[in-house]
Coordinates of C-alpha atoms in Angstrom, one line a residue:
M1 CA 0.0 0.0 0.0
S2 CA 1.4 3.4 -1.0
N3 CA 2.2 6.0 1.7
I4 CA 1.9 8.9 -0.7
P5 CA -0.8 11.3 0.5
V6 CA -4.2 11.2 -1.2
R7 CA -4.7 14.5 -2.9
H8 CA -7.5 16.9 -2.0
K9 CA -10.1 16.8 -4.8
T10 CA -9.7 19.7 -7.2
T11 CA -10.7 20.7 -10.7
K12 CA -8.0 20.2 -13.4
V13 CA -6.8 23.4 -15.1
M14 CA -4.7 23.2 -18.3
V15 CA -2.0 25.8 -18.6
D16 CA -0.9 25.1 -22.2
H17 CA 0.5 21.5 -22.0
V18 CA 0.8 21.6 -18.2
A19 CA -2.1 20.2 -16.1
I20 CA -2.7 21.6 -12.6
G21 CA -5.1 19.9 -10.2
G22 CA -7.2 16.9 -10.7
D23 CA -5.1 13.8 -11.0
A24 CA -2.1 15.7 -12.4
P25 CA 1.2 15.6 -10.4
V26 CA 2.0 18.6 -8.2
A27 CA 3.7 21.1 -10.5
I28 CA 6.7 23.3 -9.7
Q29 CA 6.7 27.0 -10.5
S30 CA 9.4 29.7 -10.2
M31 CA 9.7 33.3 -11.0
T32 CA 12.3 35.5 -12.7
N33 CA 13.9 38.4 -10.9
T34 CA 15.1 40.1 -14.1
D35 CA 13.5 43.3 -15.5
T36 CA 11.2 41.9 -18.1
A37 CA 11.9 44.9 -20.3
D38 CA 15.5 43.5 -20.5
A39 CA 14.3 40.7 -22.9
M40 CA 17.6 38.9 -23.3
S41 CA 18.3 38.6 -19.5
T42 CA 14.7 37.4 -19.0
I43 CA 15.0 34.8 -21.8
M44 CA 18.2 33.4 -20.4
Q45 CA 16.8 33.2 -16.8
V46 CA 13.6 31.6 -18.0
K47 CA 15.7 29.0 -19.9
E48 CA 17.8 28.3 -16.8
L49 CA 14.7 27.8 -14.6
A50 CA 13.0 25.6 -17.2
L51 CA 16.0 23.4 -17.7
S52 CA 16.3 23.1 -14.0
G53 CA 12.8 21.7 -13.8
S54 CA 10.5 24.6 -13.4
E55 CA 7.2 23.6 -15.2
L56 CA 5.8 27.1 -15.2
V57 CA 7.8 30.4 -15.0
R58 CA 6.2 33.7 -13.9
I59 CA 7.5 37.0 -15.2
T60 CA 6.7 40.5 -14.0
V61 CA 4.6 42.6 -16.3
N62 CA 4.6 45.9 -14.6
S63 CA 5.2 48.5 -17.3
A64 CA 4.7 49.3 -21.0
E65 CA 8.3 48.4 -21.6
A66 CA 7.9 45.0 -20.0
A67 CA 4.6 44.2 -21.7
S68 CA 6.1 45.2 -25.1
Q69 CA 8.8 42.5 -24.8
V70 CA 6.6 39.5 -23.7
A71 CA 5.7 38.3 -27.2
Y72 CA 9.4 38.6 -28.3
I73 CA 10.4 36.6 -25.2
R74 CA 7.9 33.9 -26.0
E75 CA 9.0 33.7 -29.6
Q76 CA 12.7 33.4 -28.7
L77 CA 12.1 30.7 -26.1
D78 CA 10.1 28.7 -28.7
K79 CA 13.0 29.0 -31.1
M80 CA 15.3 27.5 -28.4
G81 CA 12.9 24.7 -27.8
I82 CA 11.9 26.0 -24.4
N83 CA 8.2 25.5 -24.3
V84 CA 7.7 26.3 -20.6
P85 CA 4.4 28.2 -20.0
L86 CA 4.9 31.9 -19.1
V87 CA 2.7 33.4 -16.4
G88 CA 2.2 37.2 -16.4
D89 CA 2.3 38.8 -12.9
F90 CA 0.1 41.8 -12.9
H91 CA -0.5 44.5 -10.3
F92 CA -2.1 48.0 -10.3
N93 CA -2.0 48.6 -14.1
G94 CA -2.6 45.1 -15.6
H95 CA -5.9 46.1 -17.2
K96 CA -4.2 48.9 -19.1
L97 CA -1.3 46.8 -20.2
L98 CA -3.5 43.9 -21.5
A99 CA -5.5 46.4 -23.4
K100 CA -2.6 48.2 -25.0
Y101 CA -0.5 45.1 -25.8
P102 CA -2.7 42.4 -27.2
D103 CA 0.4 40.4 -28.3
C104 CA 1.4 40.3 -24.7
A105 CA -2.1 39.1 -23.6
A106 CA -2.0 36.4 -26.3
A107 CA 1.6 35.2 -25.7
L108 CA 1.2 34.6 -21.9
S109 CA -0.1 31.2 -20.8
K110 CA -1.7 32.3 -17.6
Y111 CA -2.4 35.6 -15.8
R112 CA -1.8 36.1 -12.1
I113 CA -4.1 38.7 -10.6
N114 CA -3.9 40.0 -7.0
P115 CA -7.4 41.3 -6.1
G116 CA -5.9 43.4 -3.3
N117 CA -4.2 45.8 -5.6
V118 CA -6.0 46.0 -8.9
G119 CA -7.6 49.3 -7.8
K120 CA -9.4 51.1 -5.0
G121 CA -13.1 51.6 -4.3
K122 CA -15.3 51.4 -7.4
K123 CA -12.3 51.1 -9.7
R124 CA -11.3 47.8 -8.1
D125 CA -14.3 45.9 -9.4
E126 CA -14.1 47.6 -12.8
Q127 CA -10.4 46.9 -13.3
F128 CA -10.6 43.3 -12.0
S129 CA -13.5 42.7 -14.4
Q130 CA -11.5 44.1 -17.3
M131 CA -8.6 41.7 -16.6
I132 CA -11.0 38.8 -16.4
E133 CA -12.6 39.8 -19.7
F134 CA -9.2 39.7 -21.3
A135 CA -8.6 36.2 -19.9
C136 CA -11.9 35.1 -21.4
K137 CA -11.1 36.8 -24.7
Y138 CA -7.7 35.0 -25.1
D139 CA -8.9 31.8 -23.3
K140 CA -6.3 32.1 -20.5
P141 CA -6.4 30.6 -17.1
V142 CA -6.0 32.9 -14.1
R143 CA -4.5 32.5 -10.7
I144 CA -6.3 34.7 -8.3
G145 CA -3.4 35.3 -5.8
V146 CA -4.3 36.9 -2.5
N147 CA -1.4 38.0 -0.4
W148 CA -1.6 39.2 3.2
G149 CA 0.9 41.9 2.5
S150 CA -1.6 43.5 0.0
L151 CA -5.0 42.4 1.3
D152 CA -8.0 44.3 0.2
Q153 CA -8.2 46.9 3.0
D154 CA -11.9 47.7 2.4
L155 CA -12.8 44.1 2.9
M156 CA -10.5 43.8 5.9
A157 CA -12.0 46.9 7.5
R158 CA -15.6 45.7 6.9
M159 CA -14.9 42.2 8.4
M160 CA -13.1 43.8 11.4
D161 CA -16.1 46.0 12.0
E162 CA -18.5 43.1 11.8
N163 CA -16.4 41.1 14.2
A164 CA -16.2 44.0 16.7
N165 CA -20.0 44.2 16.7
S166 CA -20.4 40.5 17.1
S167 CA -21.7 39.1 20.4
S168 CA -18.7 36.7 20.4
P169 CA -15.8 38.4 18.6
R170 CA -12.9 36.3 17.3
E171 CA -9.2 36.9 17.5
T172 CA -7.9 39.5 15.0
V173 CA -5.6 36.9 13.3
D174 CA -8.6 34.7 12.7
V175 CA -10.5 37.5 11.0
M176 CA -7.5 38.2 8.8
H177 CA -7.3 34.5 7.8
D178 CA -11.0 34.6 6.9
A179 CA -10.5 37.8 5.0
L180 CA -7.8 36.2 2.8
I181 CA -10.1 33.2 2.0
T182 CA -13.1 35.5 1.4
S183 CA -11.1 37.7 -1.0
A184 CA -10.0 34.6 -3.0
L185 CA -13.4 32.9 -3.1
D186 CA -15.4 36.1 -3.8
S187 CA -13.0 37.0 -6.6
A188 CA -13.3 33.6 -8.1
K189 CA -17.1 33.8 -7.9
R190 CA -17.0 37.2 -9.6
A191 CA -14.7 35.9 -12.3
E192 CA -17.1 33.1 -13.1
E193 CA -20.0 35.6 -13.2
I194 CA -18.1 37.6 -15.8
G195 CA -17.6 34.5 -17.9
L196 CA -14.4 32.8 -16.9
A197 CA -14.8 29.0 -16.9
H198 CA -14.6 27.2 -13.5
D199 CA -11.7 25.1 -15.0
K200 CA -9.7 28.3 -15.7
I201 CA -9.3 29.4 -12.1
I202 CA -6.5 28.6 -9.6
L203 CA -6.4 30.1 -6.1
S204 CA -3.6 31.1 -3.7
C205 CA -3.6 32.8 -0.3
K206 CA 0.1 33.5 0.5
M207 CA 1.4 34.4 3.9
S208 CA 4.8 34.5 5.5
G209 CA 4.0 32.8 8.7
V210 CA 4.2 29.0 8.7
Q211 CA 1.3 28.3 11.0
D212 CA -0.8 31.0 9.4
L213 CA -0.3 29.5 6.0
I214 CA -1.2 26.0 7.1
K215 CA -4.4 27.2 8.8
V216 CA -5.5 29.3 5.9
Y217 CA -5.0 26.5 3.3
Q218 CA -6.6 23.9 5.4
D219 CA -9.7 26.1 5.6
L220 CA -9.5 27.1 1.9
A221 CA -9.2 23.5 0.8
G222 CA -12.4 22.6 2.7
R223 CA -14.4 25.4 1.0
C224 CA -13.6 24.9 -2.7
E225 CA -12.5 22.6 -5.4
Y226 CA -10.3 25.1 -7.3
P227 CA -6.6 24.0 -7.7
L228 CA -4.4 25.6 -5.0
H229 CA -1.0 27.1 -5.5
L230 CA 1.2 26.8 -2.4
G231 CA 3.9 29.1 -1.4
L232 CA 5.3 30.7 1.7
T233 CA 5.7 34.3 0.6
E234 CA 8.8 36.2 1.7
A235 CA 10.2 33.0 3.1
G236 CA 13.7 34.5 3.5
M237 CA 17.3 33.7 2.6
G238 CA 19.4 30.6 2.9
S239 CA 18.5 27.9 5.5
K240 CA 15.8 30.0 7.1
G241 CA 13.9 30.3 3.8
I242 CA 14.4 26.6 3.0
V243 CA 13.3 25.4 6.4
A244 CA 10.3 27.7 6.7
S245 CA 9.0 26.7 3.2
T246 CA 9.6 23.0 3.8
A247 CA 7.9 23.1 7.2
A248 CA 4.8 24.8 5.8
L249 CA 4.4 23.1 2.5
S250 CA 5.3 19.6 3.8
V251 CA 2.4 19.7 6.3
L252 CA -0.1 20.7 3.6
L253 CA 1.2 18.3 1.0
Q254 CA 1.1 15.4 3.5
Q255 CA -2.6 16.3 4.0
G256 CA -3.1 16.2 0.2
I257 CA -3.4 19.9 -0.1
G258 CA -1.7 21.7 -3.0
D259 CA -1.6 21.3 -6.8
T260 CA 1.4 23.5 -7.6
I261 CA 4.2 25.0 -5.5
R262 CA 6.8 27.7 -5.5
I263 CA 9.7 28.2 -3.0
S264 CA 10.1 31.9 -2.6
L265 CA 13.7 32.2 -1.6
T266 CA 15.7 35.4 -1.3
P267 CA 18.8 34.6 -3.4
E268 CA 22.1 35.1 -1.6
P269 CA 24.5 37.4 -3.5
G270 CA 25.7 35.7 -6.6
E271 CA 23.5 32.6 -6.1
A272 CA 21.7 31.0 -9.0
R273 CA 18.0 31.7 -9.3
N274 CA 17.3 28.0 -9.9
K275 CA 17.9 27.1 -6.3
E276 CA 14.2 27.6 -5.5
V277 CA 13.4 25.0 -8.2
I278 CA 15.9 22.5 -6.8
V279 CA 14.4 22.9 -3.2
A280 CA 10.9 22.4 -4.6
Q281 CA 12.0 19.2 -6.3
E282 CA 13.7 17.9 -3.2
I283 CA 10.7 18.6 -1.0
L284 CA 8.4 16.6 -3.4
Q285 CA 11.0 13.8 -3.9
T286 CA 12.0 13.3 -0.3
M287 CA 8.3 13.1 0.6
G288 CA 7.8 10.4 -2.1
I289 CA 5.3 12.5 -4.1
R290 CA 7.4 12.9 -7.3
S291 CA 10.8 11.9 -8.5
F292 CA 13.1 14.2 -10.5
T293 CA 16.7 13.1 -10.2
P294 CA 18.6 10.2 -8.6
M295 CA 18.9 10.8 -4.9
V296 CA 22.3 10.8 -3.3
I297 CA 22.3 9.4 0.2
S298 CA 25.3 10.4 2.3
C299 CA 26.2 10.4 5.9
P300 CA 26.7 13.6 7.9
G301 CA 30.3 12.7 8.9
C302 CA 31.7 12.2 12.4
G303 CA 35.1 11.5 14.0
R304 CA 35.3 8.2 12.2
T305 CA 35.2 9.7 8.7
T306 CA 38.0 11.3 6.8
S307 CA 37.4 15.0 6.9
T308 CA 36.6 16.0 3.3
Y309 CA 37.0 13.1 0.9
F310 CA 33.6 11.5 1.2
Q311 CA 32.0 15.0 1.3
E312 CA 33.7 16.0 -1.9
L313 CA 32.7 12.7 -3.6
A314 CA 29.1 13.1 -2.5
Q315 CA 29.0 16.7 -3.8
D316 CA 30.7 15.8 -7.1
I317 CA 28.3 12.9 -7.7
Q318 CA 25.2 14.9 -6.8
S319 CA 26.3 17.8 -9.1
Y320 CA 27.2 15.5 -11.9
I321 CA 23.8 13.7 -11.7
R322 CA 21.9 17.0 -11.7
E323 CA 23.9 18.3 -14.7
Q324 CA 23.2 15.1 -16.7
M325 CA 19.5 14.8 -15.9
P326 CA 18.3 16.9 -18.9
V327 CA 19.9 14.3 -21.1
W328 CA 19.4 11.2 -18.9
S329 CA 15.7 11.9 -18.5
Q330 CA 15.2 11.6 -22.2
Q331 CA 17.5 8.6 -22.7
Y332 CA 17.0 6.6 -19.5
P333 CA 13.3 6.6 -18.3
G334 CA 13.0 5.8 -14.6
V335 CA 16.5 6.9 -13.8
E336 CA 15.1 9.7 -11.6
K337 CA 14.0 7.0 -9.1
M338 CA 17.5 5.7 -8.6
N339 CA 19.3 6.0 -5.2
V340 CA 23.1 6.4 -4.9
A341 CA 24.8 6.1 -1.6
V342 CA 28.1 7.7 -0.7
M343 CA 29.1 6.7 2.8
G344 CA 32.1 7.8 4.9
C345 CA 33.0 4.8 7.0
V346 CA 32.3 1.1 7.8
V347 CA 29.6 1.6 10.5
N348 CA 26.6 2.3 8.3
G349 CA 28.3 2.4 5.0
P350 CA 27.9 -1.1 3.8
G351 CA 24.3 -1.3 5.0
E352 CA 23.2 1.9 3.3
S353 CA 25.1 1.0 0.1
K354 CA 23.2 -2.3 0.0
H355 CA 19.9 -0.5 0.3
A356 CA 20.7 1.8 -2.6
N357 CA 20.8 0.9 -6.3
I358 CA 24.5 1.6 -6.2
G359 CA 26.6 2.7 -3.3
I360 CA 30.1 3.1 -2.1
S361 CA 31.5 2.8 1.4
L362 CA 34.7 4.9 1.7
P363 CA 37.4 4.2 4.2
G364 CA 37.1 6.1 7.4
N365 CA 39.9 7.0 9.9
N366 CA 42.1 3.9 10.7
E367 CA 40.1 1.7 8.2
K368 CA 41.7 -0.2 5.4
P369 CA 42.2 2.1 2.3
V370 CA 39.6 0.3 0.3
A371 CA 36.1 1.2 -0.9
P372 CA 33.6 -1.6 -1.6
V373 CA 30.9 -0.8 -4.2
Y374 CA 27.5 -2.5 -4.0
E375 CA 25.0 -2.8 -6.8
D376 CA 21.4 -3.9 -6.0
G377 CA 22.6 -5.2 -2.6
E378 CA 25.6 -7.2 -3.8
K379 CA 29.2 -6.2 -3.6
T380 CA 30.6 -6.0 -7.1
V381 CA 34.0 -4.5 -6.8
T382 CA 36.5 -2.9 -4.4
L383 CA 38.1 0.4 -5.4
K384 CA 41.6 1.4 -4.3
G385 CA 44.1 4.1 -5.0
D386 CA 43.9 7.7 -5.9
N387 CA 41.1 7.5 -8.5
I388 CA 38.3 6.2 -6.4
A389 CA 36.1 9.2 -7.2
S390 CA 36.4 9.0 -11.0
E391 CA 36.1 5.2 -11.0
F392 CA 32.9 5.3 -9.0
Q393 CA 31.4 7.9 -11.2
E394 CA 32.1 5.6 -14.2
L395 CA 30.4 2.8 -12.4
V396 CA 27.3 5.0 -11.8
E397 CA 27.2 5.8 -15.5
K398 CA 27.5 2.1 -16.4
Y399 CA 24.8 1.2 -14.0
I400 CA 22.4 3.8 -15.5
V401 CA 23.1 2.6 -19.0
S402 CA 22.6 -1.1 -18.1
H403 CA 19.5 -0.7 -16.0
Y404 CA 17.6 2.2 -17.6
G405 CA 18.9 2.2 -21.2

């Protein structure tokens, strides 16, 4: 019996060739941080994200200069063979940009609309309606993305007043949670009234607090069948962002909630943008929900292990595998489910190596300078000398060809 969580029932939405919701696998999204008006930089970053495994890529469309480049960006990506769907991120002036640049409206695969900042007062309903009408005209799905940093203040004020006048008022944070959900559901209802099909709508209610996000999505999932996009907004940098995103999304995914995810990491200076894609893949793979690349199992190191040798080998193997996956995934179906063990001493090394498809147990301190290699539970060879790393890499390649070719 599978231990993979049973997914919450949602409607399937097609974003070009990518299915979101229904029985489709949880999809991975990312977002560029280039100025979309700088078409070449945006094209190259979209390509990087797509080749890393991002199945949808969102780009900012915040100005006339940006909107004017979207069709060209799409055209150049297609010429490169990068068919990843582009999602247009609109705020404040999206209704004007979609009207003025029809080629932009047509080139995008999906629109993201934040109902909290499409306008104020009467203009909010009018400008939201205009954007939905463009989605209907060009047959585009829409993510209605509510964010607690830009929540509809009129809605929030009204709900706060109603709560204050209630005979049993709730905590302020509970009212805020309800306001997020109400904004998303009311906006989705309004979109359908305008003419957008039910299977063209995806919802999100992003927050930066782990427990807040879990609570809101649990409630939202119980109140609708729209596909849900998960993401801890403003998650942070480095380990903090990774841990916070993993903590929040893993709880929800384990409960079967979530049809598409994004890990919103603040890049460290000079860090590649695709790290958020890799983290999203690793969350889904370590939970057993999807497989993307062979998993490298390695020990944390201790006083028994040589200081850096096994660490360097594990890193080299992991980097090599990830670099090869764009090719391997086409040539060797199923290779993404393979496990490779790189262990640093004799205590757990042989056992973990036997459990993996292929594994090596390197010599630790005061152990014989030999490294047994195991394939499918059986020892096949013992490596010695100065070329253990390159020899083991060759064995990994041979295993892939012989078992998945």
